[in-house]
mmCIF file of C-alpha atoms in Angstrom:
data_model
loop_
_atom_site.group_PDB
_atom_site.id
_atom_site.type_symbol
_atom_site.label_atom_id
_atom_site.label_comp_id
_atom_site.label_asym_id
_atom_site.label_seq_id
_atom_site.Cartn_x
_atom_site.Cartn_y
_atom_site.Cartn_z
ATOM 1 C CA UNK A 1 105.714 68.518 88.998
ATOM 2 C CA UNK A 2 104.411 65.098 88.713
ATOM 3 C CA UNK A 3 104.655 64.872 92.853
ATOM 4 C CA UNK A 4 102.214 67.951 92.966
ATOM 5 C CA UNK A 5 99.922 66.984 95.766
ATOM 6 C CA UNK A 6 95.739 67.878 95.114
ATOM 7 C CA UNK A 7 96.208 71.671 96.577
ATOM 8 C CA UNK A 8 99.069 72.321 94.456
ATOM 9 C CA UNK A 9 97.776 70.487 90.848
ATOM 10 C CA UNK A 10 94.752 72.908 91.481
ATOM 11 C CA UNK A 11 96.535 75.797 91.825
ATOM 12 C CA UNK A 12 97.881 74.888 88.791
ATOM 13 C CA UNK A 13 94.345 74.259 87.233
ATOM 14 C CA UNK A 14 93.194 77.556 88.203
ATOM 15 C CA UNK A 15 96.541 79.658 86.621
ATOM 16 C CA UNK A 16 95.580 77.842 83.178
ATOM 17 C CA UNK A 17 92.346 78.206 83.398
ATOM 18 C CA UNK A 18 92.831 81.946 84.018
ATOM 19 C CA UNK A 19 95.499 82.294 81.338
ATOM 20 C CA UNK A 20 94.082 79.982 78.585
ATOM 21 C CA UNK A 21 90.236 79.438 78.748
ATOM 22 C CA UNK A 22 88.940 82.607 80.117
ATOM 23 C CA UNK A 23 87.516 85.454 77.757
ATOM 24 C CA UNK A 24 90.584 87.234 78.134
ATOM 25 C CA UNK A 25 92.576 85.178 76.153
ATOM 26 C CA UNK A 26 93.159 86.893 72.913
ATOM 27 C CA UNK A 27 94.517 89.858 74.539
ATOM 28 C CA UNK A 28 96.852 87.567 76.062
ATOM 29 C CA UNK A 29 97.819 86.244 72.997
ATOM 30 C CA UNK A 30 98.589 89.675 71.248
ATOM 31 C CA UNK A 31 100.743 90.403 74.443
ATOM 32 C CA UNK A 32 102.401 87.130 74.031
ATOM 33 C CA UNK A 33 102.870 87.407 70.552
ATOM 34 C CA UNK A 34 104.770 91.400 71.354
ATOM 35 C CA UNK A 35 108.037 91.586 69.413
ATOM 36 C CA UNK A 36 109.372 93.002 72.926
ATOM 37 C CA UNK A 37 108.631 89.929 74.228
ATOM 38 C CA UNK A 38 110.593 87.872 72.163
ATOM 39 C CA UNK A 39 107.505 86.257 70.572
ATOM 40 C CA UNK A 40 107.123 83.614 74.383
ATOM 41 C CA UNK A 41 105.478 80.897 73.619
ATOM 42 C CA UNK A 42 102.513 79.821 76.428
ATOM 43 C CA UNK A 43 104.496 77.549 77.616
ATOM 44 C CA UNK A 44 107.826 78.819 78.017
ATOM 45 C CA UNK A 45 105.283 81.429 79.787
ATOM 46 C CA UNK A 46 104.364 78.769 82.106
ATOM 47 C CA UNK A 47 107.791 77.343 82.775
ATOM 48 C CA UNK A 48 108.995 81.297 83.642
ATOM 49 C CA UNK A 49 106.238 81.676 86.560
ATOM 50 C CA UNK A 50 106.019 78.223 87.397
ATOM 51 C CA UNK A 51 110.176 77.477 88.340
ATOM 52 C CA UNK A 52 111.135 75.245 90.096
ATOM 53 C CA UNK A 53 112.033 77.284 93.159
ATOM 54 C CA UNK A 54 108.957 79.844 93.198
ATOM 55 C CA UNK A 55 107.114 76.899 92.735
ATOM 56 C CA UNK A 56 108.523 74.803 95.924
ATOM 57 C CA UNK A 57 107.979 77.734 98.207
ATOM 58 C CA UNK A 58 104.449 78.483 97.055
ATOM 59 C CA UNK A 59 102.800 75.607 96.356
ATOM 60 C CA UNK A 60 105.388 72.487 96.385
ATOM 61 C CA UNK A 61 105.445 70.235 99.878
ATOM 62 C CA UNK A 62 101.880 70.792 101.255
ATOM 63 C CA UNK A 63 102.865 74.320 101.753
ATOM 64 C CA UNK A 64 99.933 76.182 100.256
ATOM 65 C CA UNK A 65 98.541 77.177 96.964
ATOM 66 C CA UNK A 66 98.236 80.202 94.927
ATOM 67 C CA UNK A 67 95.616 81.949 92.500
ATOM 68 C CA UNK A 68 97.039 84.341 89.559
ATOM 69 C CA UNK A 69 95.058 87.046 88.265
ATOM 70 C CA UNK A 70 96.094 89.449 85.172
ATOM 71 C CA UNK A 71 94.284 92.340 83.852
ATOM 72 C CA UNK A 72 94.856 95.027 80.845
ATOM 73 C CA UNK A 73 95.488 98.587 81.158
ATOM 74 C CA UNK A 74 95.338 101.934 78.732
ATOM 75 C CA UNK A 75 98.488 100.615 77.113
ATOM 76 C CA UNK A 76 101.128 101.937 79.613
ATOM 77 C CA UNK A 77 101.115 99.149 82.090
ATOM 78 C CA UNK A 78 99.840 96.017 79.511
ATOM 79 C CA UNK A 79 99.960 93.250 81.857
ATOM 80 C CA UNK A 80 99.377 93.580 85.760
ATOM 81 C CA UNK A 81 99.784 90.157 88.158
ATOM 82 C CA UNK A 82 98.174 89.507 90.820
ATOM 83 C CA UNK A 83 99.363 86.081 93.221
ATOM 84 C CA UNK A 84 97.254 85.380 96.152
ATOM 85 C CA UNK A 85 99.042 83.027 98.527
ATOM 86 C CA UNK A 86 97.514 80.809 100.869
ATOM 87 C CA UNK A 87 100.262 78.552 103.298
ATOM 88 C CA UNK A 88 99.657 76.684 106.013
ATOM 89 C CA UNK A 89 101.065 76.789 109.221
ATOM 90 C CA UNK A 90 100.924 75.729 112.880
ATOM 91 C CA UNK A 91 98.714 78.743 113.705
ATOM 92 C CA UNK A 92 96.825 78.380 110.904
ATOM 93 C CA UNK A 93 96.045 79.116 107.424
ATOM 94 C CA UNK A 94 97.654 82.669 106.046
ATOM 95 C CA UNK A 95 97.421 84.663 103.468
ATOM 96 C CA UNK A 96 99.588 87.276 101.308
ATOM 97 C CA UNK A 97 98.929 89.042 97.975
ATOM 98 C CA UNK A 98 102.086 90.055 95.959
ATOM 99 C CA UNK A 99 101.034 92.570 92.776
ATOM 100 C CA UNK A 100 103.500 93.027 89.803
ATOM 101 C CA UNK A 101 103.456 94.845 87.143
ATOM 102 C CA UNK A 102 104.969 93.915 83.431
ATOM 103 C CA UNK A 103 105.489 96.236 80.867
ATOM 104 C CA UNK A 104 105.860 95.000 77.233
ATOM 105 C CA UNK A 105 109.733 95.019 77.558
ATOM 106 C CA UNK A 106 109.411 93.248 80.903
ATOM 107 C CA UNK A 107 111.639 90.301 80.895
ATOM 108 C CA UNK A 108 109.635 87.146 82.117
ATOM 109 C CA UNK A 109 112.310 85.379 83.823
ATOM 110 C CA UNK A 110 113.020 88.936 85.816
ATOM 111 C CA UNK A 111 109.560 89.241 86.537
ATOM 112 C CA UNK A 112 109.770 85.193 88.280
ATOM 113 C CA UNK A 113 112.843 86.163 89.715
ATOM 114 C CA UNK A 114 111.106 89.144 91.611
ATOM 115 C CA UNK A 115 108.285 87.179 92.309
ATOM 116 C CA UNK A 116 110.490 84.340 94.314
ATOM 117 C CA UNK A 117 112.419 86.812 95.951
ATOM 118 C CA UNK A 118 109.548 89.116 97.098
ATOM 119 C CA UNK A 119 107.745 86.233 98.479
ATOM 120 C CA UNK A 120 110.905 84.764 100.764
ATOM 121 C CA UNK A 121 111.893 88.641 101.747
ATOM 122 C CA UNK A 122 108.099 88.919 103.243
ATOM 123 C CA UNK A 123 108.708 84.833 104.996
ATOM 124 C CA UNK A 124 111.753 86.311 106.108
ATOM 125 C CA UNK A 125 110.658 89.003 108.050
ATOM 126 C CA UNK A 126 107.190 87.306 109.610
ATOM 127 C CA UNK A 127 109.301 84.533 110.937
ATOM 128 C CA UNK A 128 111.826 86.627 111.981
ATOM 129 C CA UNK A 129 108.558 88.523 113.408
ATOM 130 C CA UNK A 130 107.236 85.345 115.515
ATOM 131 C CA UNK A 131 110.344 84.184 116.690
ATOM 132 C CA UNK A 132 111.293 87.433 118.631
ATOM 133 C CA UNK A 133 110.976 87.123 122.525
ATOM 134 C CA UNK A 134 109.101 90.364 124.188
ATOM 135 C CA UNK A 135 109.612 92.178 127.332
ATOM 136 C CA UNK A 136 106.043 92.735 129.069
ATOM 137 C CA UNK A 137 107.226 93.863 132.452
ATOM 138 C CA UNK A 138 105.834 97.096 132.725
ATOM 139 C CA UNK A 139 105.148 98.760 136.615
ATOM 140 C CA UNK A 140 101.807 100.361 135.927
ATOM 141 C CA UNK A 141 99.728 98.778 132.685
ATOM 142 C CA UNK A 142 96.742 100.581 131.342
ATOM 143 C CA UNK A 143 94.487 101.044 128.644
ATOM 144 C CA UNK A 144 95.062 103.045 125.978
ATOM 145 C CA UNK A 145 92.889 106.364 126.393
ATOM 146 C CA UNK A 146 91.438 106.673 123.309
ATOM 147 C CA UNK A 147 92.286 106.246 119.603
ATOM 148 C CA UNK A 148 94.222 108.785 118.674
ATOM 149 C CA UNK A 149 92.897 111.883 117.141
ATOM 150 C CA UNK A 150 94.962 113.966 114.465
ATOM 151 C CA UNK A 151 91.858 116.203 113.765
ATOM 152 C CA UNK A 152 93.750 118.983 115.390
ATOM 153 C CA UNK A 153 95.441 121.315 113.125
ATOM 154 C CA UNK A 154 98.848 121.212 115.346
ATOM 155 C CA UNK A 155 98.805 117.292 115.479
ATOM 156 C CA UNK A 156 98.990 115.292 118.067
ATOM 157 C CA UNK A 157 101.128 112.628 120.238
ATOM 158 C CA UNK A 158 101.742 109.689 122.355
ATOM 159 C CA UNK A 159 103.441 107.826 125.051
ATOM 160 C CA UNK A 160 104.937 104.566 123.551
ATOM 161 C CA UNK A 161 106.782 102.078 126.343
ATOM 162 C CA UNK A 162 109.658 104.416 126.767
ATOM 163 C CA UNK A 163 109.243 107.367 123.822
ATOM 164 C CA UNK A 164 107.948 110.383 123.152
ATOM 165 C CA UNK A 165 106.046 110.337 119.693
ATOM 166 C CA UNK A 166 104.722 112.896 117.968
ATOM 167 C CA UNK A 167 102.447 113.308 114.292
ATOM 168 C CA UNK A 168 102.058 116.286 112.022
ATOM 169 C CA UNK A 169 98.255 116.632 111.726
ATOM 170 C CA UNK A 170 98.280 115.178 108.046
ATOM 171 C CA UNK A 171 99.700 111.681 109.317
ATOM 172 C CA UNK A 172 96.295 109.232 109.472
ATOM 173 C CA UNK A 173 95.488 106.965 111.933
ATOM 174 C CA UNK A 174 96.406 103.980 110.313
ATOM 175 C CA UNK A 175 100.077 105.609 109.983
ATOM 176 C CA UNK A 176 100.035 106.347 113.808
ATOM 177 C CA UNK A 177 99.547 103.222 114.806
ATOM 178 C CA UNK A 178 101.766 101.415 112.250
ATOM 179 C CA UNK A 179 104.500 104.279 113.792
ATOM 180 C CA UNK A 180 103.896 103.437 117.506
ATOM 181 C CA UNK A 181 103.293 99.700 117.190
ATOM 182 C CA UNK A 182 106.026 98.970 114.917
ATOM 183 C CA UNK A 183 108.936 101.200 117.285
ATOM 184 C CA UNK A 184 107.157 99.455 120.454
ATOM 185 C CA UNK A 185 107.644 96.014 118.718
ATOM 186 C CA UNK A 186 111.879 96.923 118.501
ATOM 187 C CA UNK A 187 111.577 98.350 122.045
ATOM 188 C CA UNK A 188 110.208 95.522 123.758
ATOM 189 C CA UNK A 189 112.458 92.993 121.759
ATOM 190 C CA UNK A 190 115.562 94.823 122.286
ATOM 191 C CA UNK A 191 114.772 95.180 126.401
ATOM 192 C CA UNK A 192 114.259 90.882 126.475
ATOM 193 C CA UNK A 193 117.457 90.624 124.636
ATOM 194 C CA UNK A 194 120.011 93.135 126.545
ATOM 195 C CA UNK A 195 119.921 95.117 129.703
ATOM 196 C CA UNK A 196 118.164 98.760 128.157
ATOM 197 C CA UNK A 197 120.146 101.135 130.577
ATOM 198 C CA UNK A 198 123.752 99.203 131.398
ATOM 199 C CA UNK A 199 124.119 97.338 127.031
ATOM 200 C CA UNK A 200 123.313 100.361 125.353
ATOM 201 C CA UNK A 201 125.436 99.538 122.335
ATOM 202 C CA UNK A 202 123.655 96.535 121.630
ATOM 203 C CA UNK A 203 120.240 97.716 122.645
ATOM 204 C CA UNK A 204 120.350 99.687 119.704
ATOM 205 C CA UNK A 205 121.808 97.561 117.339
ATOM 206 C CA UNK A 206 118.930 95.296 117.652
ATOM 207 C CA UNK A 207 116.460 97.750 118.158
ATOM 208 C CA UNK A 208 117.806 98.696 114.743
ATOM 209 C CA UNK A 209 117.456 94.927 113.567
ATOM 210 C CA UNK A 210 113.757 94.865 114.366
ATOM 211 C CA UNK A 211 112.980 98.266 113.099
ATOM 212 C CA UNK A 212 114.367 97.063 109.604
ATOM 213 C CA UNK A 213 113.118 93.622 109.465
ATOM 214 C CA UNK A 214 109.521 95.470 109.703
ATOM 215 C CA UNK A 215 110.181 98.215 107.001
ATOM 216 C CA UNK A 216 111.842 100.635 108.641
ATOM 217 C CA UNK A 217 115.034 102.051 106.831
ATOM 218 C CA UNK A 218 117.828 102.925 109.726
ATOM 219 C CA UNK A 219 120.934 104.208 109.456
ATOM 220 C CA UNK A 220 123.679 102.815 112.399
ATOM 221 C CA UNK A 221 122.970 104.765 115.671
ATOM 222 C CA UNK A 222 125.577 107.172 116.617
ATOM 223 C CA UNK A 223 125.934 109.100 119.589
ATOM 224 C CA UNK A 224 127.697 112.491 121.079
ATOM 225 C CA UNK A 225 128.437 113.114 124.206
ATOM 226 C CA UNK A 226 126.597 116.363 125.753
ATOM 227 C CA UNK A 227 129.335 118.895 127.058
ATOM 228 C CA UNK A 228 127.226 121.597 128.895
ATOM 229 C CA UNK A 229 128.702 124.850 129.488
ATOM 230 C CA UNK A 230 127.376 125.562 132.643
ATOM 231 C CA UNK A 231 127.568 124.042 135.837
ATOM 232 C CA UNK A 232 123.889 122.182 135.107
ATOM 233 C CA UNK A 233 121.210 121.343 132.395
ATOM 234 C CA UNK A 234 118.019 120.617 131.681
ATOM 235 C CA UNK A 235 116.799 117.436 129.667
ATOM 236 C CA UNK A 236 114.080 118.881 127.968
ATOM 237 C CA UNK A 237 116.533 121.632 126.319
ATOM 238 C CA UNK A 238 118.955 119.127 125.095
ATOM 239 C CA UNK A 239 116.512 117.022 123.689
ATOM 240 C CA UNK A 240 114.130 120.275 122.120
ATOM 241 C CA UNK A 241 117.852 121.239 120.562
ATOM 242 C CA UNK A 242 118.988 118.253 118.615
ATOM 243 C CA UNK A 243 115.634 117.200 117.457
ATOM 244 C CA UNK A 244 115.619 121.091 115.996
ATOM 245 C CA UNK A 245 118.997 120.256 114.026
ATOM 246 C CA UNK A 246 116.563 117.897 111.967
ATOM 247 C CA UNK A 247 112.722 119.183 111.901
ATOM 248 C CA UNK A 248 111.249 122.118 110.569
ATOM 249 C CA UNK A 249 109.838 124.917 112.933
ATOM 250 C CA UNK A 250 106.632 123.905 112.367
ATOM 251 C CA UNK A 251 107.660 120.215 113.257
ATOM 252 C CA UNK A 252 109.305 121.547 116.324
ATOM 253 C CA UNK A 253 105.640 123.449 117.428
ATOM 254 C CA UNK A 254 104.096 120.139 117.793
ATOM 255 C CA UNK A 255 107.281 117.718 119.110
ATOM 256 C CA UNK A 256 107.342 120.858 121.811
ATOM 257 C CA UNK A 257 103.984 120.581 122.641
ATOM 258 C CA UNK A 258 103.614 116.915 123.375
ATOM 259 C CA UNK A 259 106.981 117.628 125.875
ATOM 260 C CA UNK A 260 105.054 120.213 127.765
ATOM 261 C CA UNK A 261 101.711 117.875 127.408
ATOM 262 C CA UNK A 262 104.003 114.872 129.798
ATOM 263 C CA UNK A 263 105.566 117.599 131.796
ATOM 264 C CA UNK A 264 101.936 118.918 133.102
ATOM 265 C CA UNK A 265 100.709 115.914 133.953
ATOM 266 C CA UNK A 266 100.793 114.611 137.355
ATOM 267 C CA UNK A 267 103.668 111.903 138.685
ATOM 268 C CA UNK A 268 100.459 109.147 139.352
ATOM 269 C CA UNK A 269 99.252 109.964 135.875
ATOM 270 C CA UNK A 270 99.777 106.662 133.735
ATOM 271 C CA UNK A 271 101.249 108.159 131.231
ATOM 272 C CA UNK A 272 103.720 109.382 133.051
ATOM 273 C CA UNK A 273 104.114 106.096 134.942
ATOM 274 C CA UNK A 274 104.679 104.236 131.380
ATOM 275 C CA UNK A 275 107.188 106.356 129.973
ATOM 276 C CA UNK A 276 109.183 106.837 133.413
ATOM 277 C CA UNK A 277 109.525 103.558 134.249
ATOM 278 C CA UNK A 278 110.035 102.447 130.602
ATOM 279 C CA UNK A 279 112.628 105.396 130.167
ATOM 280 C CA UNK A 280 115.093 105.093 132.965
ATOM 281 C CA UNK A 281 115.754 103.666 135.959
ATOM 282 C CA UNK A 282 117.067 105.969 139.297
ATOM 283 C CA UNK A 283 120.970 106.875 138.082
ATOM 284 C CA UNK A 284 120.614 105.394 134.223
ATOM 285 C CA UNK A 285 118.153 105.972 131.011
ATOM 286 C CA UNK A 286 117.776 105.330 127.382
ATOM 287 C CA UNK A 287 114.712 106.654 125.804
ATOM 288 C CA UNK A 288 113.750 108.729 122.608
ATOM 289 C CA UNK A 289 111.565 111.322 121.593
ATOM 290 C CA UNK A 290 110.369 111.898 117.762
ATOM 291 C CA UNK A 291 107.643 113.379 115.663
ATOM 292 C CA UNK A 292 106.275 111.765 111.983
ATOM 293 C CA UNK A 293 105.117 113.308 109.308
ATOM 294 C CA UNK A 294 103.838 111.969 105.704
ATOM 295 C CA UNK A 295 105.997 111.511 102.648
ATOM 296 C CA UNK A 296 103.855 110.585 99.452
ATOM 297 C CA UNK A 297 104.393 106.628 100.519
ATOM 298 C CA UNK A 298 106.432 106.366 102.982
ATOM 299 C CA UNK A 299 106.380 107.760 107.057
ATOM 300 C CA UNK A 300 109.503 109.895 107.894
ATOM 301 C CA UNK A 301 110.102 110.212 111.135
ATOM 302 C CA UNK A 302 112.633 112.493 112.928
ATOM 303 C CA UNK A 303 114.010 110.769 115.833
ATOM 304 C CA UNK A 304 116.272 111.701 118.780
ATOM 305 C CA UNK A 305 117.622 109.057 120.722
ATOM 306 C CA UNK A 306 119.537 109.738 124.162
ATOM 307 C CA UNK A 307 121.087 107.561 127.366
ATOM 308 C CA UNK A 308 122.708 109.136 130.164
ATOM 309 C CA UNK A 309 124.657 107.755 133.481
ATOM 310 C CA UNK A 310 124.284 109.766 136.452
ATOM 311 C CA UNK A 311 125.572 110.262 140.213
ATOM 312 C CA UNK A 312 121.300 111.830 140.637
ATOM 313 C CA UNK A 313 118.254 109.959 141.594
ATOM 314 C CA UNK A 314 116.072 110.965 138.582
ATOM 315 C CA UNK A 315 112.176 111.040 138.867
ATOM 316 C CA UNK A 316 110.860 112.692 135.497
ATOM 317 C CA UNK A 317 113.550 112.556 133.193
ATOM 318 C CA UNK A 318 112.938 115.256 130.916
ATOM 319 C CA UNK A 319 112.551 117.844 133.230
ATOM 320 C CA UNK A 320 115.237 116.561 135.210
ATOM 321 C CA UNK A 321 118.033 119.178 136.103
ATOM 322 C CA UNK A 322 121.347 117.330 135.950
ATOM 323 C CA UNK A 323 124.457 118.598 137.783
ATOM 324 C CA UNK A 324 126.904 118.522 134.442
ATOM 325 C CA UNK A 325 129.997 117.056 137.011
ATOM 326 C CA UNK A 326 127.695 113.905 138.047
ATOM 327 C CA UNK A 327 126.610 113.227 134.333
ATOM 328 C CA UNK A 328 127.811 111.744 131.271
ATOM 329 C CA UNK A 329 124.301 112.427 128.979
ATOM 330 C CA UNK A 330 124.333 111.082 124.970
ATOM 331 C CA UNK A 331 122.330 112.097 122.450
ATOM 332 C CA UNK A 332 121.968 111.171 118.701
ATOM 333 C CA UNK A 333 119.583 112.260 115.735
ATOM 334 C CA UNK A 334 118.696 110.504 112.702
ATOM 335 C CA UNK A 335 115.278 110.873 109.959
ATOM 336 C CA UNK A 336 114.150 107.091 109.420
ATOM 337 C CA UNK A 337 111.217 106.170 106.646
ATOM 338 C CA UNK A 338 108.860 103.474 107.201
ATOM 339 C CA UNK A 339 107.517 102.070 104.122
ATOM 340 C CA UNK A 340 103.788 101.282 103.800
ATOM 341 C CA UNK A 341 105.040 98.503 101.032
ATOM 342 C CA UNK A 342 106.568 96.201 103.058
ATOM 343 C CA UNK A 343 105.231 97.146 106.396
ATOM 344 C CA UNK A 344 101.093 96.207 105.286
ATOM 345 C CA UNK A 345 102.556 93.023 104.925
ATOM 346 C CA UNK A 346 103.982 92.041 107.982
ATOM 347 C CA UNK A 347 101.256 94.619 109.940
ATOM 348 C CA UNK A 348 98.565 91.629 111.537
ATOM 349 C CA UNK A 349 101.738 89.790 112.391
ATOM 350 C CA UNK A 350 103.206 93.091 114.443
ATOM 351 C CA UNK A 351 99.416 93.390 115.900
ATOM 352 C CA UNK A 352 99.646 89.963 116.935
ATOM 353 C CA UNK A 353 102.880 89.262 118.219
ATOM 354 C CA UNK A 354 102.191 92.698 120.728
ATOM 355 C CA UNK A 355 99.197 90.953 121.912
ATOM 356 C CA UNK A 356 98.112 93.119 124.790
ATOM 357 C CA UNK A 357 101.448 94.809 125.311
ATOM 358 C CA UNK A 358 100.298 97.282 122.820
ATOM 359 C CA UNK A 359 97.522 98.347 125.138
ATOM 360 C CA UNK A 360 100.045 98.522 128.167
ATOM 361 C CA UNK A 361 102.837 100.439 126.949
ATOM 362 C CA UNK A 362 100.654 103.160 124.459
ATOM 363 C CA UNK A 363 98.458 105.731 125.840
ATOM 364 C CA UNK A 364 97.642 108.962 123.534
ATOM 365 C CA UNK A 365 98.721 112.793 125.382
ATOM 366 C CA UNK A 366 96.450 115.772 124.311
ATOM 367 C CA UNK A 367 98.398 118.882 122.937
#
């Protein structure tokens, strides 16, 4: 570490300071001292956090710096640490703060290991973040009504580029928005990389890419085709019958609610102009319709995804009638989590790389 440049060396100042001088030091010491702990020396403490490779990543190279900050618990959780990384770069100076916690039979070199590999997963994913190329063509943009309101005791739902999202009453705001900005962040990504309506396949295999890389956890998208067994069907009852294969009666209240709040508006309301010309085009679709709900942690959310091919000139796809002959319709259902752990810290780089597109392509529907 002799090549540690000023940054770096105090970083380095500031861990031993926080270790070694402070007035928390003789509880450090009877940690340290823990027959659990194999009796680690302070410096073999030192050389555990400080490796090599955490080190180059964090603070090594002119990369950045980082403070760590422990403090005591009742006994159960002895040792908690806190790392608050600062790194530079070409937009400016960033920051992330990774928390651990050690109990006395935590091994130290584990607890480095998780440390380095926390910290690249979250690089990882905000690079893979800024380097993704959006779609911003929309026909009609707007301004998103209002923020949205989950007050009511049924819930409440939104138009998101081309989906249908809906949110049990008990889901905050801050989990709506992490819910529609995160799924408008795959959409928008997947549309600049394949053709949304004519490469469904791969649509949805990167769609499924971006929804994991910001803390989603997906299973492989798989589809059915719809056999009707009369001579024509209706969207809406296709879609209000898979999406009941996977949600509870309550659940299904709400999800069909929001469809009937789209179907009543009018064909110049924006809303309907976003998700229309974000779902489908005249003969060909792909869209999805889904409601959220809280799960301690983590945001479940019920989707259904569809595309269809048809012989029709469609105007409001879920309310379209389809001639069953002309149509080859799809439909798939799957519950996905989102998790709060990893998605907080990629969140202001979701925000940002929307930009305005957020705005444009999400507009809240009363129900």
């Amino acid at each position: 570490m002799a090549n540690c440049n000023d940054a770096a060396r105090e970083g380095l100042r500031k861990i031993v300071e926080i270790f070694y001088v402070g007035p928390a030091c003789a509880p450090l010491k009877v940690l340290l001292n823990d027959s659990a702990l194999r009796h680690v020396e302070r410096q073999e403490l030192m050389t555990a956090l400080m490796s090599n490779d955490f080190y180059q990543h964090a603070v090594g190279n002119d990369y950045g710096t980082y403070d760590m900050f422990y403090d005591f618990h009742d006994g159960t959780i002895p040792m908690k640490i806190t790392f608050n990384i600062e790194y530079l770069q070409e937009e400016g100076l960033h920051k992330q703060t990774f928390v651990f916690h050690a109990d006395r039979g935590y091994d130290l070199l584990e607890l480095n290991n998780d440390i380095v590999e926390n910290y690249k997963d979250i690089i990882t994913r905000i690079n893979f973040i800024r380097d993704l190329e959006l779609d911003d063509y929309i026909e009609c943009p707007v301004n998103r009504f209002a923020a949205i309101d989950c007050s009511d005791e049924q819930g409440s739902a939104a138009v998101d580029g081309g989906s249908l999202t809906s949110f049990a009453a008990d889901l905050d705001t801050q989990g709506q928005e992490d819910v529609l900005n995160s799924t408008l962040l795959a959409q928008l990504a997947a549309n600049k990389k394949f053709d949304r309506e004519k490469q469904t396949k791969e649509w949805y295999d990167f769609y499924k890419t971006v929804l994991e890389k910001v803390g989603w956890v997906v299973e492989s998208f798989e589809f059915t085709k719809y056999n009707s067994s009369s001579a024509s069907f209706e969207t809406s009852k296709v879609v209000l019958d898979i999406l009941a294969s996977i949600c509870s009666g309550q659940e299904m209240l709400v999800v069909a609610s929001a469809v009937k709040a789209l179907n009543d508006l009018s064909n110049d309301d924006k809303r309907v102009k976003i998700f229309e010309s974000q779902s489908h085009s005249l003969e060909q679709g792909n869209f999805q319709v889904s409601h959220c709900v809280q799960s301690n942690d983590l945001i479940s959310m019920k989707l259904g995804t569809f595309y269809f091919t048809t012989t029709e000139k469609v105007v409001r796809v879920l309310w379209h009638k389809f001639e069953s002959a002309g149509c080859q319709f799809y439909r798939g259902a799957q519950k996905i989590t989102l998790s709060d752990k990893i998605y907080s810290k990629v969140r202001e780089e979701v925000i940002t790389k929307l930009g305005d597109n957020a705005k444009k392509f999400i507009a809240d529907l009363e129900i």
